[in-house]
XYZ file of C-alpha atoms in Angstrom:
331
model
C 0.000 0.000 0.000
C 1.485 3.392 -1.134
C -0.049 6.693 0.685
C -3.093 6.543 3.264
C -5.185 3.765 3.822
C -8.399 5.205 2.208
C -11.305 4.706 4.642
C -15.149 4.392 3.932
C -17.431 4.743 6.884
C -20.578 3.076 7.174
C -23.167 4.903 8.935
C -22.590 8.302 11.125
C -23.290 7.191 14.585
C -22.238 9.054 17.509
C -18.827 7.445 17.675
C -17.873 8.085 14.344
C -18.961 11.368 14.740
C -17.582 12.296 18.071
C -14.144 10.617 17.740
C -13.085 8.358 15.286
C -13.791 10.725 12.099
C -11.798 13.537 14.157
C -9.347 10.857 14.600
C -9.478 9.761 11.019
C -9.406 13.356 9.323
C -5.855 14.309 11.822
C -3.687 11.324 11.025
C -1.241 11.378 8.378
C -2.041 7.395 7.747
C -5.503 7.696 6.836
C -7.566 9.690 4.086
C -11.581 9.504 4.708
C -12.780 8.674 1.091
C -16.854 8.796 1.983
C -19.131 8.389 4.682
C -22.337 6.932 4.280
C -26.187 7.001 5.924
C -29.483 5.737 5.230
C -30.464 9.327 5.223
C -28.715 11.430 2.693
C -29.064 14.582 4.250
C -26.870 13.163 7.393
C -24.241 11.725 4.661
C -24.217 15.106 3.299
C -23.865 17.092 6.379
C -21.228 14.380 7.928
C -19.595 14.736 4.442
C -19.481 18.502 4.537
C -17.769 18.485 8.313
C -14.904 15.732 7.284
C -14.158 16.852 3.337
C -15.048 13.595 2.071
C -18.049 12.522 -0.324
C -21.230 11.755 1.053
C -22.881 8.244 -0.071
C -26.887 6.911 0.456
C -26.665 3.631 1.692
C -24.449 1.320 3.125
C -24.137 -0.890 -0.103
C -23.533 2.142 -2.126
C -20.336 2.562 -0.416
C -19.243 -1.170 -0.697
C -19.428 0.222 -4.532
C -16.667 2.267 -5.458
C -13.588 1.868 -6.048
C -11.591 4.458 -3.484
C -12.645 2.715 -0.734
C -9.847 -0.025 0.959
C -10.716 -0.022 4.161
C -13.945 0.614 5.899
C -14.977 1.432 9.827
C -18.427 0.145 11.054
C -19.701 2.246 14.174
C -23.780 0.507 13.578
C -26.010 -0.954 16.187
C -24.138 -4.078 17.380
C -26.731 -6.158 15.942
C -25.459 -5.222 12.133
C -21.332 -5.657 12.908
C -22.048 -9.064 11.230
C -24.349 -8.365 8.049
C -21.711 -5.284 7.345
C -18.299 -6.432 8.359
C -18.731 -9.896 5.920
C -20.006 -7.446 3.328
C -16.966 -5.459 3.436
C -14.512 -8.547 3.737
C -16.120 -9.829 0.639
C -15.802 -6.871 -1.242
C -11.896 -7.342 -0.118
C -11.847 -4.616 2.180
C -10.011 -4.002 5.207
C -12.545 -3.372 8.444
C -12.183 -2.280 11.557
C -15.250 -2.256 13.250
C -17.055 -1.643 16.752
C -17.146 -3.618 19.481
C -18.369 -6.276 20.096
C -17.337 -7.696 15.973
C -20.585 -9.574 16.261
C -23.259 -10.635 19.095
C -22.212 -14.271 18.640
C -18.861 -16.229 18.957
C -19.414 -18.526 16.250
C -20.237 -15.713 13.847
C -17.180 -13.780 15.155
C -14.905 -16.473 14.303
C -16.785 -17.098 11.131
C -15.690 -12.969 10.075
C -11.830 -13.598 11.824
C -11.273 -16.791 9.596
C -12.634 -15.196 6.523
C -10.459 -11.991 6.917
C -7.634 -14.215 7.556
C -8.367 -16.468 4.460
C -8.632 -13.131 2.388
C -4.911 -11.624 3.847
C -7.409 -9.140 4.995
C -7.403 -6.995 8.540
C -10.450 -7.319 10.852
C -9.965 -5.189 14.388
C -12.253 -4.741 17.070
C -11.966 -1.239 18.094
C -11.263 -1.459 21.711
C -9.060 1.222 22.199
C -7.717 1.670 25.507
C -5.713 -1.363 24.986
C -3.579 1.466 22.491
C -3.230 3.595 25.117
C 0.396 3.980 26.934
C -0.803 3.302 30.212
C -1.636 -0.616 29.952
C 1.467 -1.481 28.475
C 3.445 0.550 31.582
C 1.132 -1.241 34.126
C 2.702 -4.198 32.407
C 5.999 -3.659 32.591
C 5.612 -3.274 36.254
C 3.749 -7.197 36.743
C 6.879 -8.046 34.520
C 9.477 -6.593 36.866
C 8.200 -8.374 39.707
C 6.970 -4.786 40.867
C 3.965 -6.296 43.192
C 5.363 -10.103 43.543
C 3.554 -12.938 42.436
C -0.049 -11.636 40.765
C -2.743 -13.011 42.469
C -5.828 -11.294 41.757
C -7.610 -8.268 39.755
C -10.700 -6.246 39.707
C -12.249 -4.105 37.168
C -15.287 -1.780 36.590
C -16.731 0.386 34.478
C -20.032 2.449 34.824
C -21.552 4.903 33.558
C -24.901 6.977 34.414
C -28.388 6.259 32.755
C -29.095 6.728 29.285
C -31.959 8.814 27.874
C -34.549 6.322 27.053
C -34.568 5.965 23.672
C -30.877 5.097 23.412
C -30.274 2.356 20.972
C -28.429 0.358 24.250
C -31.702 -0.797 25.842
C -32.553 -2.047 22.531
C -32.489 -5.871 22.711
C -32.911 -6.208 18.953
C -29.929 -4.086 17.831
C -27.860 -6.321 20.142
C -27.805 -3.472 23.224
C -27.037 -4.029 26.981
C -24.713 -3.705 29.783
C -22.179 -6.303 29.029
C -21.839 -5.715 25.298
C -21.633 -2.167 25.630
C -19.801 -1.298 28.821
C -18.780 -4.711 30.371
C -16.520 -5.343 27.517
C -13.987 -3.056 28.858
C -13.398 -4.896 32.451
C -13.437 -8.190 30.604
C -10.656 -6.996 27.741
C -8.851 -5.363 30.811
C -9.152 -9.161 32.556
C -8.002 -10.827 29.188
C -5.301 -7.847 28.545
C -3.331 -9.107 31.732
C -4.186 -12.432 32.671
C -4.498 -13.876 29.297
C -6.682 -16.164 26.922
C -7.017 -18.967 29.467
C -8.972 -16.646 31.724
C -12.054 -18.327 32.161
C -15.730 -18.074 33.789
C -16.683 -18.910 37.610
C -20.295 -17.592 37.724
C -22.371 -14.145 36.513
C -24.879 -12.100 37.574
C -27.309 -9.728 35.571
C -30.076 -7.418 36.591
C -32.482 -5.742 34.137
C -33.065 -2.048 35.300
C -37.259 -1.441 36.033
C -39.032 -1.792 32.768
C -35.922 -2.713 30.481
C -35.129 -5.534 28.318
C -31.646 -5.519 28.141
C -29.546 -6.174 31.278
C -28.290 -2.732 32.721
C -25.983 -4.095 35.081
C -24.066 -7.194 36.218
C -20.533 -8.913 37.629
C -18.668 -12.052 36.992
C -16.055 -14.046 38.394
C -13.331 -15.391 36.630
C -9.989 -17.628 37.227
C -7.154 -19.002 35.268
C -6.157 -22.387 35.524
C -3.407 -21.218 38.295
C -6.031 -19.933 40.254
C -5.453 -16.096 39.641
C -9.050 -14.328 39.719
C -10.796 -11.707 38.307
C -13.773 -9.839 39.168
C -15.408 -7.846 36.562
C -18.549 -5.387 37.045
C -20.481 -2.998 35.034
C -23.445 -1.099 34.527
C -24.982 1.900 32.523
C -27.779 3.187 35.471
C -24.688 3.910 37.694
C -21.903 6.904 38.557
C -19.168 6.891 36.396
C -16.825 4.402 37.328
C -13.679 3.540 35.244
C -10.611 1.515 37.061
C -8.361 -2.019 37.645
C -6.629 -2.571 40.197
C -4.142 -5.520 40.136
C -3.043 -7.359 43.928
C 0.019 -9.676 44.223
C 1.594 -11.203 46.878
C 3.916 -7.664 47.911
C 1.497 -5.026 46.657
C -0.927 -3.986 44.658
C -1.565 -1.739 41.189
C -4.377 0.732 41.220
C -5.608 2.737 38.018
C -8.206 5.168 37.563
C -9.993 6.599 34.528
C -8.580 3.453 33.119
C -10.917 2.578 29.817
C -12.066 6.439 28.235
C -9.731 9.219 29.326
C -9.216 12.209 26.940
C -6.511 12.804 25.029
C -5.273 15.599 27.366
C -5.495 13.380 30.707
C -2.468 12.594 32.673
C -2.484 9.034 33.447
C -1.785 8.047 37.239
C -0.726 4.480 37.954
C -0.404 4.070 41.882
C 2.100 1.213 43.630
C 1.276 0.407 47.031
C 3.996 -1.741 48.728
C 4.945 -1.471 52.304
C 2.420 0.614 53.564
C 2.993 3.824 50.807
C 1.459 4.255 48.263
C 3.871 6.123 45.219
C 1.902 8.184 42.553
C 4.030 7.048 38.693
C 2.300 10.167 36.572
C 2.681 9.468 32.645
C 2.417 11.935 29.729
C -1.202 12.234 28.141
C -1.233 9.763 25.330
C -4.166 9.834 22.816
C -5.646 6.653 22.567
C -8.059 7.217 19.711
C -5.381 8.599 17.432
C -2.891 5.216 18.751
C -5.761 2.884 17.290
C -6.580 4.677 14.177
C -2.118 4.394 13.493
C -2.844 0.629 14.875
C -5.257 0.092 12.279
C -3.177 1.528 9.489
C -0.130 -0.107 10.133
C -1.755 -3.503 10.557
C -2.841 -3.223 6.860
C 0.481 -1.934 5.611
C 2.295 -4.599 7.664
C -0.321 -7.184 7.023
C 0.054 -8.669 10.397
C -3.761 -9.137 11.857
C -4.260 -7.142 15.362
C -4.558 -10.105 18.086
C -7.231 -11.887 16.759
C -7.111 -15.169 19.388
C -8.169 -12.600 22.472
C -10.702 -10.887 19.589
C -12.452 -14.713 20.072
C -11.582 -15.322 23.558
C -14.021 -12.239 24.926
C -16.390 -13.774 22.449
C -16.366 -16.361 23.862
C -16.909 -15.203 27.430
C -19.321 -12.716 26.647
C -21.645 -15.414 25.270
C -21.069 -17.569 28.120
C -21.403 -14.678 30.786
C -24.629 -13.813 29.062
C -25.977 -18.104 28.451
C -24.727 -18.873 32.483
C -25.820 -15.609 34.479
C -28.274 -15.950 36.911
C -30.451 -12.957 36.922
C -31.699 -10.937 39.948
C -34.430 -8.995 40.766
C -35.421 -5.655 38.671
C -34.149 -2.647 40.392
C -35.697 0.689 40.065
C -34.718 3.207 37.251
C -34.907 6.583 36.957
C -35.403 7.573 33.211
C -34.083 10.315 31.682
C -36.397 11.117 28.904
């Protein structure tokens, strides 16, 4: 590939909107060749904002012939129906999480891009940021001893009502939309053999879609992980990792802005020392990601891709479910 990776997006959603076509439109390894809606004046507007051509319909943009790469920011419920379109028209995708609402179908689209030499990433993007990979450096230098357990959350307040993530039809809920983060943070550190002790999920009051839950999880050593989310909640966002000489704690761990200063705090003996990082932006470290994974050809970690699958279905078939709680809508 000579020049930027040429990217069609399909559909304007509030991500694409908000940060990735921002993100898109400032790197030097991309060039937005057309956005597309199912409502042309949105396309056109979108269009306008990001200097690219505007396009009516999703298969419209599977069409022409600038596009080799395309990002898919739709209801959860169409990752699958889009992302194989894309891969069969030979383009490169990098598309929302979750890739699909179903393991099998996931590995379906991962075994198809890699049958076509073609990139598929999930766009989980703190795993880009700076922070993760310093956190790991630490558990590698022996910084807290032996690693025995870890804890995750993220939460976030209610929703107005209408938001497409009580929608149980376009694949919305807590765990797909908000409990994916704990779980990649889980599978980030302790690895693809991480699996599933037991779940809980509770539907808000009136909702179809779980709004909140926890799991437990293990590796075959016996180091745990608990994992909770929710979206009627604060705003949680943290990990903290516990070994057998001290302990890791991070905060504003999954969506900080670009201008944040990341804090990762070591407690051993008794103190606590603050290690303060530079701000690192992580949407502009997955876009690069993306684009040097199709220059490079070397597919973005597609085993732990499959591996949260994986759990995610089982968290979701295994969960026992307890009583609705009270919710306060939003309008």
């Amino acid at each position: 590939m000579t020049g930027p990776l040429r990217v069609g997006v399909i559909g304007c959603a509030g991500i694409a909107v908000r940060r990735m076509l921002p993100a898109f439109a400032a790197s030097p390894d991309i060039e937005i060749a057309a956005v597309a809606s199912r409502d042309p004046d949105k396309a056109r507007r979108v269009a306008e904002r990001f200097g690219c051509r505007p396009v009516h319909g999703y298969g419209e943009l599977l069409e022409r012939d600038d596009v080799q790469a395309v990002y898919v920011p739709l209801p959860a419920a169409l990752h699958a129906e889009w992302t194989q379109a894309a891969l069969d028209t030979g383009r490169h995708v990098l598309a929302e999480k979750p890739v699909t609402t179903d393991h099998l179908r996931t590995a379906e689209l991962l075994e198809l891009a890699a049958a076509r030499d073609l990139v598929l990433m999930e766009n989980v993007m703190f795993v880009h940021h700076r922070l993760h990979g310093a956190v790991r450096r630490l558990l590698a230098d022996g910084a807290i001893g032996e690693l025995r357990s870890l804890g995750a959350a993220f939460t976030i307040p209610p929703l107005p009502d209408g938001d497409i993530r009580y929608d149980r039809e376009l694949g919305g809920g807590a765990l797909a939309d908000v409990g994916i983060y704990p779980l990649r943070a889980a599978l980030h550190f302790l690895g693809p053999g991480l699996g599933l002790v037991g779940a809980r999920l509770t539907r808000g009051g009136g909702r179809r879609v779980e709004t909140s839950g926890a799991a437990l999880l293990s590796t075959p050593d016996g180091v745990t992980a608990q994992i909770a989310f929710g979206m009627e909640h604060a705003y949680r966002s943290s990990y903290e990792l516990w070994g057998s000489e001290g302990g890791i704690t991070v905060d504003r761990a999954f969506t900080p802005p670009a201008d944040h200063v990341p804090v990762i705090g070591l407690h051993r003996d008794g103190k606590t020392e603050e290690i303060r990082l530079a701000p690192h932006d992580q949407v502009a470290a997955t876009v690069a990601a993306f684009a040097a994974a199709v220059r490079s050809g070397v597919r973005t970690d597609p085993g732990t891709t499959l591996r949260q699958a994986e759990l995610l279905d089982e968290i979701h078939r295994s969960a026992s479910y307890g009583a609705p709680v009270a919710t306060v809508g939003t309008g």
